[in-house]
Tab-separated table of C-alpha atoms and ligand atoms in Angstrom:
chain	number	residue	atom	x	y	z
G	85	UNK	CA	-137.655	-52.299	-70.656
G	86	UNK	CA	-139.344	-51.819	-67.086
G	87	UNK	CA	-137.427	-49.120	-65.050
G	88	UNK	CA	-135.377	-51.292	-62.948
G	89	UNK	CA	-133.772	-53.035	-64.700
G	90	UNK	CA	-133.046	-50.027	-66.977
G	91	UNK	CA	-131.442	-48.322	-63.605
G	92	UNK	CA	-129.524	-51.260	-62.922
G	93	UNK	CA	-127.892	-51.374	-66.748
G	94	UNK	CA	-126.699	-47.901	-66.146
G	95	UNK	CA	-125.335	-48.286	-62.894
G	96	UNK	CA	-123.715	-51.252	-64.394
G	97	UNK	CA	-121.861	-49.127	-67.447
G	98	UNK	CA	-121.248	-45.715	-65.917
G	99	UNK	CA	-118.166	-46.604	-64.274
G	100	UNK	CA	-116.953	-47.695	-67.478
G	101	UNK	CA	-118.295	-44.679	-69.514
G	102	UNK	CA	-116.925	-42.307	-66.659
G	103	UNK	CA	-113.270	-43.641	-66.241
G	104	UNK	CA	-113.206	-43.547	-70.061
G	105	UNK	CA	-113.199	-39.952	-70.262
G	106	UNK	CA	-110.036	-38.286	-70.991
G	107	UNK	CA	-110.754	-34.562	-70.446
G	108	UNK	CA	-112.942	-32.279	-68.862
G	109	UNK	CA	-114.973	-31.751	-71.434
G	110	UNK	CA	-115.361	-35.208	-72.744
G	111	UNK	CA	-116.740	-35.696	-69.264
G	112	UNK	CA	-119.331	-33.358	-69.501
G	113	UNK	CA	-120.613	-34.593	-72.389
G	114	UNK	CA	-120.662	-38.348	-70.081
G	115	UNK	CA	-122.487	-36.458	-67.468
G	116	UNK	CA	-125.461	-35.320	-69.751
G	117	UNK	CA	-125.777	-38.652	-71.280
G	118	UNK	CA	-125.814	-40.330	-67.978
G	119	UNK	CA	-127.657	-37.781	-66.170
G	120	UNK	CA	-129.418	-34.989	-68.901
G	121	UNK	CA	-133.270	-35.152	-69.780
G	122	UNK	CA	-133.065	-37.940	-72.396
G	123	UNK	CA	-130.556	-40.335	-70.624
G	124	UNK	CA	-132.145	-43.024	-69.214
G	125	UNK	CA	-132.347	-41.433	-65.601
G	126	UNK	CA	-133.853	-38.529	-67.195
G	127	UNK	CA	-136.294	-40.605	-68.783
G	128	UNK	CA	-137.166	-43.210	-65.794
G	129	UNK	CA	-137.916	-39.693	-63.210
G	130	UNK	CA	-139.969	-38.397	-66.255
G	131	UNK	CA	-142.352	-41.452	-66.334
G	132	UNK	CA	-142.706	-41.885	-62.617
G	133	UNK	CA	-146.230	-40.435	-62.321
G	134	UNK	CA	-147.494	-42.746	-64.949
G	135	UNK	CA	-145.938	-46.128	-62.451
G	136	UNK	CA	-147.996	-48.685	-60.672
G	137	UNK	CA	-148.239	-46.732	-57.559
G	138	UNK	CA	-147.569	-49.885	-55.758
G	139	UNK	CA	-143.968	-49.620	-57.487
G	140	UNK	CA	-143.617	-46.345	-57.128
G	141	UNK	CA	-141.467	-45.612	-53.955
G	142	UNK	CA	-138.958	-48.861	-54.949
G	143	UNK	CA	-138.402	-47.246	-58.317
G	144	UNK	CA	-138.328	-44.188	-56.694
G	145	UNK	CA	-135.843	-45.017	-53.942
G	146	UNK	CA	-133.925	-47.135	-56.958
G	147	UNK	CA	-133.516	-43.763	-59.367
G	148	UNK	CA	-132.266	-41.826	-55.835
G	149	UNK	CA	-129.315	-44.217	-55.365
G	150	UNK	CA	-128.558	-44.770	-59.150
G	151	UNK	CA	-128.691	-40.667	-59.246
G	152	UNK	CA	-126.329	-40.352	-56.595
G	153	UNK	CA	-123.953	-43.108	-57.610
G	154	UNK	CA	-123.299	-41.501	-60.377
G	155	UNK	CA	-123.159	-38.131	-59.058
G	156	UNK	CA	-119.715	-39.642	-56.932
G	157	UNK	CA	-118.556	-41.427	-59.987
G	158	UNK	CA	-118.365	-38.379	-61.526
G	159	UNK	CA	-116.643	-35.553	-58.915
G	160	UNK	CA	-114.261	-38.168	-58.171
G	161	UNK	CA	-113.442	-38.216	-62.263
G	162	UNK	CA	-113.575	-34.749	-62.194
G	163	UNK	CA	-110.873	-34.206	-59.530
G	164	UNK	CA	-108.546	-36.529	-61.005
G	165	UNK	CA	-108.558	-35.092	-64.334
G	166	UNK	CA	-108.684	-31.681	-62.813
G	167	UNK	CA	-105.532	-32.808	-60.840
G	168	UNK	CA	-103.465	-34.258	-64.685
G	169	UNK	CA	-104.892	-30.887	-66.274
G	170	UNK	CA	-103.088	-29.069	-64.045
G	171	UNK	CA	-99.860	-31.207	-63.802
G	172	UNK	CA	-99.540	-30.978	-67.636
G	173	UNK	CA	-99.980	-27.439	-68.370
G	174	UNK	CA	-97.203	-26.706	-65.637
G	175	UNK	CA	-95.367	-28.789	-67.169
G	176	UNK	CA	-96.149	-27.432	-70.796
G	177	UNK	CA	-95.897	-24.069	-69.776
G	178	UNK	CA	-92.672	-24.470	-67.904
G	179	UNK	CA	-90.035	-20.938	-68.563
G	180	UNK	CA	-86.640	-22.541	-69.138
G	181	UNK	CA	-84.816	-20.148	-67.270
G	182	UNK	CA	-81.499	-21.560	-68.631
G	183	UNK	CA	-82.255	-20.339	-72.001
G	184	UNK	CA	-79.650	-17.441	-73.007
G	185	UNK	CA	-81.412	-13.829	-73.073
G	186	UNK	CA	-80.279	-10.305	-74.037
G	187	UNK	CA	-78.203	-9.421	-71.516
G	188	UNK	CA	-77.984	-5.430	-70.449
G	189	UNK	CA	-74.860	-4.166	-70.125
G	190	UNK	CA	-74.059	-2.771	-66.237
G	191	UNK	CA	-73.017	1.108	-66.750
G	192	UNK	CA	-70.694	2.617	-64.150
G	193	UNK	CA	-70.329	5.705	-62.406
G	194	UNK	CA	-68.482	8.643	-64.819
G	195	UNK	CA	-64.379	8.655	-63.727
G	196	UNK	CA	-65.326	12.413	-62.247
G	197	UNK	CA	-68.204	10.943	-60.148
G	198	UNK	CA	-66.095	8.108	-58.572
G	199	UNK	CA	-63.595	10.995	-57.674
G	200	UNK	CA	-65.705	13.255	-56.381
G	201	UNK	CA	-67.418	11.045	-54.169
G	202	UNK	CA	-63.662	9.247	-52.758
G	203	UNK	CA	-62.891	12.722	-52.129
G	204	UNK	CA	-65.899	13.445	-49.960
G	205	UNK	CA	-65.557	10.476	-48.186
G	206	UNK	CA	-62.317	11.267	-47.012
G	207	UNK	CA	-63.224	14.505	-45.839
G	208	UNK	CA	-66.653	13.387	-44.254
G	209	UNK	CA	-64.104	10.511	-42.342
G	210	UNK	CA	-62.570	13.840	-40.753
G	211	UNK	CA	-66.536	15.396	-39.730
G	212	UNK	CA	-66.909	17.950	-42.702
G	213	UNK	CA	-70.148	18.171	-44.315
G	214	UNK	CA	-70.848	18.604	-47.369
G	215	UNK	CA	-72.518	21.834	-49.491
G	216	UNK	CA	-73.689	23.276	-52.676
G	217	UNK	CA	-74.615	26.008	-54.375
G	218	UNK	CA	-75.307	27.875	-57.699
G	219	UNK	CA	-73.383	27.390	-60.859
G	220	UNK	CA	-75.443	30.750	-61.842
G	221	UNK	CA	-73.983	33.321	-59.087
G	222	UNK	CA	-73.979	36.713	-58.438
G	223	UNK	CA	-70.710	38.178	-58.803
G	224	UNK	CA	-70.737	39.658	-55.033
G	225	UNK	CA	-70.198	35.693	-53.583
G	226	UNK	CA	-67.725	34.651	-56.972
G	227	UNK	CA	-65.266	37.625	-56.171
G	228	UNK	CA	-66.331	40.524	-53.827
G	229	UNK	CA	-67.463	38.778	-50.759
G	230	UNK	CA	-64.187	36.648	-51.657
G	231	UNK	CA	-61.967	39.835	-51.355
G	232	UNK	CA	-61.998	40.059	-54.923
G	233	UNK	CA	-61.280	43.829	-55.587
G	234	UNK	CA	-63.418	45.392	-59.188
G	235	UNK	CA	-59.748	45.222	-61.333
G	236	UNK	CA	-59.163	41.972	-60.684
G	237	UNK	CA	-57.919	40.316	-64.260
G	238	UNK	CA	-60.289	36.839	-63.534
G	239	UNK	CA	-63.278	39.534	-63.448
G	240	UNK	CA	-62.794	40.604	-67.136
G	241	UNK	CA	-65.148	38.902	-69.918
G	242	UNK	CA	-61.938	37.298	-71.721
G	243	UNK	CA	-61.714	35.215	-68.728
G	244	UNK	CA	-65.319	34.893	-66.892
G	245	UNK	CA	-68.690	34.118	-68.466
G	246	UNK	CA	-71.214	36.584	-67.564
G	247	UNK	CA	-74.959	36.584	-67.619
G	248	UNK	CA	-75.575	39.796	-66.981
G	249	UNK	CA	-72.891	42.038	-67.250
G	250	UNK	CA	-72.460	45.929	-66.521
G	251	UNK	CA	-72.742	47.214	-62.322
G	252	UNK	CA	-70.530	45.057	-60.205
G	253	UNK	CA	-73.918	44.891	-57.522
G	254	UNK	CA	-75.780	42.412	-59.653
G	255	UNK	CA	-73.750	40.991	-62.093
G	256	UNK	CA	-74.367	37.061	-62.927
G	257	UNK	CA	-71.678	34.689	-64.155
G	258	UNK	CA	-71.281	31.396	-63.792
G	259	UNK	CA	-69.661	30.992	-61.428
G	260	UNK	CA	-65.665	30.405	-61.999
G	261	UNK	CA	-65.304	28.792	-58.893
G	262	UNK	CA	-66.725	26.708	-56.057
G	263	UNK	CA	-65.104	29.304	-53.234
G	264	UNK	CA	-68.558	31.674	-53.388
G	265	UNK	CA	-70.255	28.804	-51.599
G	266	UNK	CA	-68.156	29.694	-48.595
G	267	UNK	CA	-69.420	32.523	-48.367
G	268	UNK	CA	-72.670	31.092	-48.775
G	269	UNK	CA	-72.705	28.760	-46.215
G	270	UNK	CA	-71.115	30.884	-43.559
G	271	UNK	CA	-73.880	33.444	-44.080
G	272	UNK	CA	-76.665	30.809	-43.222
G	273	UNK	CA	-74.682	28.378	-40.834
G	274	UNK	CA	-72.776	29.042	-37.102
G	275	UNK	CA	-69.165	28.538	-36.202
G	276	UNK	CA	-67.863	26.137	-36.193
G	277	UNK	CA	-67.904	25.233	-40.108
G	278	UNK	CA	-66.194	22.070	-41.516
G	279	UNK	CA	-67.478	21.698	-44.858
G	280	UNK	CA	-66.699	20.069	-48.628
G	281	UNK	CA	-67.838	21.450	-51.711
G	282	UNK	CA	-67.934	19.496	-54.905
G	283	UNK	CA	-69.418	21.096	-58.117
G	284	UNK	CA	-68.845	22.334	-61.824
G	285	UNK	CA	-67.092	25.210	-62.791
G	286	UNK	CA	-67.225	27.558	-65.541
G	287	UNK	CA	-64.114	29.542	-67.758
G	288	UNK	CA	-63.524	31.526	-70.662
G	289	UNK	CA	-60.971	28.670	-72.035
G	290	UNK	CA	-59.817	27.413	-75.209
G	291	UNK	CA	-60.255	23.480	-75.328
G	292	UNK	CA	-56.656	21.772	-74.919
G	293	UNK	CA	-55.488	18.919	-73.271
G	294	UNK	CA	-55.110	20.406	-70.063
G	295	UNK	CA	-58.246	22.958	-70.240
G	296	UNK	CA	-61.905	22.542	-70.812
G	297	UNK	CA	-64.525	25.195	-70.115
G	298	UNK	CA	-66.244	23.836	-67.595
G	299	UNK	CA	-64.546	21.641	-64.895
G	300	UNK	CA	-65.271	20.360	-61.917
G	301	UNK	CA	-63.619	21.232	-58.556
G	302	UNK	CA	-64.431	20.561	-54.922
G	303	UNK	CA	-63.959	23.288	-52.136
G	304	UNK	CA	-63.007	23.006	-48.692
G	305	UNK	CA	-63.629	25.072	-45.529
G	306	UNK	CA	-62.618	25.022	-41.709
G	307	UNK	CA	-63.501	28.097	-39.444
G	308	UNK	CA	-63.041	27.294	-35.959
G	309	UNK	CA	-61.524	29.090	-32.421
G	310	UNK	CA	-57.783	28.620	-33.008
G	311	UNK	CA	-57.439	27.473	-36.012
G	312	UNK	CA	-53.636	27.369	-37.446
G	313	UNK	CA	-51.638	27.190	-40.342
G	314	UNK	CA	-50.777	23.230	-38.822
G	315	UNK	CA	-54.156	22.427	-39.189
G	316	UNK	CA	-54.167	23.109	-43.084
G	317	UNK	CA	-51.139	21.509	-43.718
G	318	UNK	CA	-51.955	18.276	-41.296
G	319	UNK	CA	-55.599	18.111	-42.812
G	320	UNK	CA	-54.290	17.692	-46.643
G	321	UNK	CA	-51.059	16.215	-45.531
G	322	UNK	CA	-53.487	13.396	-44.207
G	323	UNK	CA	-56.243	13.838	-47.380
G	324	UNK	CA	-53.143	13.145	-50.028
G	325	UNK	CA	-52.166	10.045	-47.737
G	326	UNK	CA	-55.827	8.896	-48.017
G	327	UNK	CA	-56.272	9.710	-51.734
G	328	UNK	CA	-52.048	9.019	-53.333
G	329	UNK	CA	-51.518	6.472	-51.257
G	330	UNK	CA	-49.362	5.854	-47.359
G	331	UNK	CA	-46.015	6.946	-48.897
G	332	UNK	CA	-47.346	10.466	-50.410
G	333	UNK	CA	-45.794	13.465	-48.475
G	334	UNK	CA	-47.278	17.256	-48.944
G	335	UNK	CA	-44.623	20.609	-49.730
G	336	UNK	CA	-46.342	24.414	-49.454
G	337	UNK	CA	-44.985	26.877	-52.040
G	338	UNK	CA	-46.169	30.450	-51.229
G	339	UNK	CA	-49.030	31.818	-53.746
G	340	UNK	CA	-51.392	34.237	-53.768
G	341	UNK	CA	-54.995	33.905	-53.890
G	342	UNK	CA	-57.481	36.747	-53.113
G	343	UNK	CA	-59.437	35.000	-49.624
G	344	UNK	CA	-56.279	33.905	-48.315
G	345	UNK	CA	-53.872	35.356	-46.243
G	346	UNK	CA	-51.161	33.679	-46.434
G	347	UNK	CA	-51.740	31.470	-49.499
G	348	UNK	CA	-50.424	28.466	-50.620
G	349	UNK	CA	-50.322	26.300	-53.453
G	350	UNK	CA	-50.126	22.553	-51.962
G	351	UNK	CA	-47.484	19.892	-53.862
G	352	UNK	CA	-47.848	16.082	-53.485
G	353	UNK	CA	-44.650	14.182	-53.757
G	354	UNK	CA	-44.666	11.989	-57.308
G	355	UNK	CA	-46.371	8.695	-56.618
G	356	UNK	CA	-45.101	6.999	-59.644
G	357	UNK	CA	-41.059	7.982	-59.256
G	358	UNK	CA	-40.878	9.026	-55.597
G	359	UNK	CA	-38.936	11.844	-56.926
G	360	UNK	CA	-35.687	9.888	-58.237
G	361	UNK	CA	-36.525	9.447	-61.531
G	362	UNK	CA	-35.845	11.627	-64.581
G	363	UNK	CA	-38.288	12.100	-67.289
G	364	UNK	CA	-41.135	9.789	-64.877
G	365	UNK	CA	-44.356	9.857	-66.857
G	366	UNK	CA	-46.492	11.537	-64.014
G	367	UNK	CA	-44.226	14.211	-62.232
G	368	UNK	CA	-41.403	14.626	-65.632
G	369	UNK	CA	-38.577	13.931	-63.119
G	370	UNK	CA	-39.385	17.090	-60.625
G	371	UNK	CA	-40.279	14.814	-57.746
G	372	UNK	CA	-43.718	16.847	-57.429
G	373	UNK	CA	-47.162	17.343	-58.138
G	374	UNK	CA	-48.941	20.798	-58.107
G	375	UNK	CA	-52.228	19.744	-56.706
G	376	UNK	CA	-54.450	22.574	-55.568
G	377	UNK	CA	-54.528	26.156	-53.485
G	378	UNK	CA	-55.232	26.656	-50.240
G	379	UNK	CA	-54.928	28.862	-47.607
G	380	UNK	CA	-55.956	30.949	-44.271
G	381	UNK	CA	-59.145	32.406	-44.658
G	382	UNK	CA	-58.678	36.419	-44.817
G	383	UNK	CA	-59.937	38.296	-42.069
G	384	UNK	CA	-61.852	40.237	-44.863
G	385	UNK	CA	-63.737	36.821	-45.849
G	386	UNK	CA	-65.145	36.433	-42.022
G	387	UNK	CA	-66.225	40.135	-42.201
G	388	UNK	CA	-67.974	39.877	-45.337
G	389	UNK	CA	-70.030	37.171	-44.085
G	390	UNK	CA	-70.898	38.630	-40.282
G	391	UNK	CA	-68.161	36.120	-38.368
G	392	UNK	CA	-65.746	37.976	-35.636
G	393	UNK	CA	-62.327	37.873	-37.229
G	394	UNK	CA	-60.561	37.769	-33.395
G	395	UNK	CA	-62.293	35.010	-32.257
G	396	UNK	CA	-62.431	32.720	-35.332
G	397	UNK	CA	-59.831	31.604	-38.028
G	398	UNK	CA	-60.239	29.192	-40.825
G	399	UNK	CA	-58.728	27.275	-43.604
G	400	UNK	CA	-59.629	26.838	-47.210
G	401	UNK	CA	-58.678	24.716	-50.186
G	402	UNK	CA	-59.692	24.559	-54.061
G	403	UNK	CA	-58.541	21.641	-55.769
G	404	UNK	CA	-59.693	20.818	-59.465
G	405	UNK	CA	-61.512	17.587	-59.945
G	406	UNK	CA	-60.306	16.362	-63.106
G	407	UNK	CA	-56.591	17.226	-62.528
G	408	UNK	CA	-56.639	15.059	-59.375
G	409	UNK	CA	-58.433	12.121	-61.702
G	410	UNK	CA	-55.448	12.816	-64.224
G	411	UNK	CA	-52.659	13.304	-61.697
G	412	UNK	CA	-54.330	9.463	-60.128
G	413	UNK	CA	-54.851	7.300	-63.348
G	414	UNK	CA	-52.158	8.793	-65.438
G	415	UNK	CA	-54.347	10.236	-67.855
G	416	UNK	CA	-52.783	12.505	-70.413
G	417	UNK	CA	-55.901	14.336	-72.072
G	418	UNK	CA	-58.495	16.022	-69.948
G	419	UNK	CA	-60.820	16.100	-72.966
G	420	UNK	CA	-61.231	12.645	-72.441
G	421	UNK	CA	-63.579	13.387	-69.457
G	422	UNK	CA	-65.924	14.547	-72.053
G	423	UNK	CA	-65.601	12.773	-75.552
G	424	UNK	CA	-68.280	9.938	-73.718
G	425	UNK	CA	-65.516	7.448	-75.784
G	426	UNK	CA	-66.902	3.868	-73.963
G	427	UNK	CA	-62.969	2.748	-74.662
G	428	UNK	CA	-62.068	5.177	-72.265
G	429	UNK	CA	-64.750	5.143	-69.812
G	430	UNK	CA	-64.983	1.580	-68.811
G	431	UNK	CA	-61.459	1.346	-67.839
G	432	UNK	CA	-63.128	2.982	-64.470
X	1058	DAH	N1	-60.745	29.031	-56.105
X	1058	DAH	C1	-59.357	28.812	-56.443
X	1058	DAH	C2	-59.243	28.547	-57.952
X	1058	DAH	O1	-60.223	28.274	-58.557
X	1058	DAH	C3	-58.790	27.647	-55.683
X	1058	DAH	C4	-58.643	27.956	-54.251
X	1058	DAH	C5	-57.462	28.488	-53.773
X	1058	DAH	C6	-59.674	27.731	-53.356
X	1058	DAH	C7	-57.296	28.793	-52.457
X	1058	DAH	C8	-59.522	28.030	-52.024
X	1058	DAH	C9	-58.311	28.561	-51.587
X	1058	DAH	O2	-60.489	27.831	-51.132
X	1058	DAH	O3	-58.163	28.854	-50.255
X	1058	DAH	O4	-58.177	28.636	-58.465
């Protein structure tokens, strides 16, 4: 067959050959028959030295647009089953995101946590700050620095766990108290001090309901010029308002605490029973609720620590973390803090 018209039959059946591929590859296998060394365009360019040169540059020209028409043909194929290729596999590899999965469940902050942190809020409303310290302390800051004297009974070993144990000067409990972080803080930090103290304490106890070893309580401190007795009573009067609800009102009964002069044991009036009821489930008919201890800093305190005791005066308050959580949600077993029972947990 002379060249020409062997150009002209494949420009006549690529379209055909090239719209009947289906997939990429299929059309690379149409490209090297149309276009490879032993397809007929392979074969015309091969013989073109051996032509008529008087035919040569016709043929030649005719192979140049037969080459290129194919050439289009093809990219234009190419695109359009680039373009389906793409459309199915999103399609086939399309995440059903309605399909039902293992769902997590959401934990929630531990009952003593939530406390802890309404509790600082409240106090942080007012401008206090809020501090830490050791649980491992030196028993100067748990009891001497707090006016503690040597024979006091909380000292002995039936009642305070030791570390070290033996001369007074560098003893090392754990600490039995958040109140040595007063000290603490007033020996690094200037008047005036309006701080909060949440943190875990640690006893000699026998497990019951109403005692565990270690417990949490949070600590409060105000030393200021002029501060008075009124400011104690109006700052928890306000916090038991805040954390009991509008209706609460506050009584002082006269204690006695080592750092405090006078000394105070602070009563919220029964949320539940408002006092008129006998045998209520949250005060037992008494009308009241011993909540913490609290008091006016002792001039002893302020010495201890380097503050002048006739310029400055202070407040301070201990309450016990899990009581208040107990006293709040009516709960009747403090060990339920710690048995990590899920029943009792996510009711919080
Ligand atoms: N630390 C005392 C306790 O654990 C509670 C306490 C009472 C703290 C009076 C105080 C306070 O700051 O002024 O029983």
């Amino acid at each position: 067959m002379d060249p020409g018209s062997a150009l002209e039959g494949v420009l006549a059946d690529a379209p055909r050959l090239i719209a009947g591929a289906s997939s990429l590859e299929e059309l690379d296998r149409v490209e090297s028959s149309l276009l490879g060394k032993s397809s007929t365009i392979g074969e015309v360019r091969r013989s073109m030295g051996s032509l008529d040169p008087g035919e040569r540059p016709l043929i030649g020209a005719k192979l140049k647009e037969v080459t290129e028409h194919v050439q289009t043909l093809l990219s234009g194929r190419r695109v359009e089953l680039e373009v389906e290729d793409e459309a199915r596999r999103l399609t086939e590899d399309r995440l059903d995101v309605t399909l039902e999965t293992h769902s997590f469940p959401r934990g929630s902050l531990h009952l003593i946590q939530q406390t802890i942190d309404e509790i600082v809020d409240i106090f942080t409303g007012l401008g206090y700050r809020v501090a830490d310290g050791p649980e491992a302390e030196l028993a100067w800051y748990n009891f001497d620095a707090l006016n503690t004297p040597p024979t006091h009974p909380s000292r002995l070993e039936s009642d305070t766990l030791y570390l070290s144990h033996g001369d007074p000067k560098d003893e090392v409990l754990l600490r039995t108290q958040t109140s040595p972080v007063q000290v603490r803080w007033m020996e690094t930090h200037e008047p005036p001090v309006y701080v909060v103290v949440p943190g875990k304490v640690y006893r000699q106890e026998t497990t019951d309901a109403t005692h565990l070893p270690v417990f949490h309580q949070i600590e409060g401190l105000a030393v200021d010029e002029h501060i008075q007795f009124a400011d104690l009573k109006g700052t928890l009067a306000h916090f038991s308002r805040e954390f009991f609800g509008p209706k609460t009102t506050v009584r002082l009964r006269p204690h006695f605490f080592p750092f405090t002069e006078p000394s105070a044991e602070l009563d919220v009036s029964c949320f539940l029973c408002d006092g008129g009821v006998p045998g209520c489930r949250v005060c037992g008919g008494a009308g009241w609720l011993e909540m913490l201890g609290c008091g006016m800093v002792d001039p002893n305190v302020l010495e201890a620590v380097g503050y002048d005791p006739s310029r400055l005066s202070g407040f301070a308050f201990g309450m016990g973390l899990e009581r208040m959580a107990m006293v709040r949600h009516g709960i009747n077993d403090i060990r339920h803090f710690v048995d990590n029972d899920l029943r009792f947990l996510r009711q919080f």
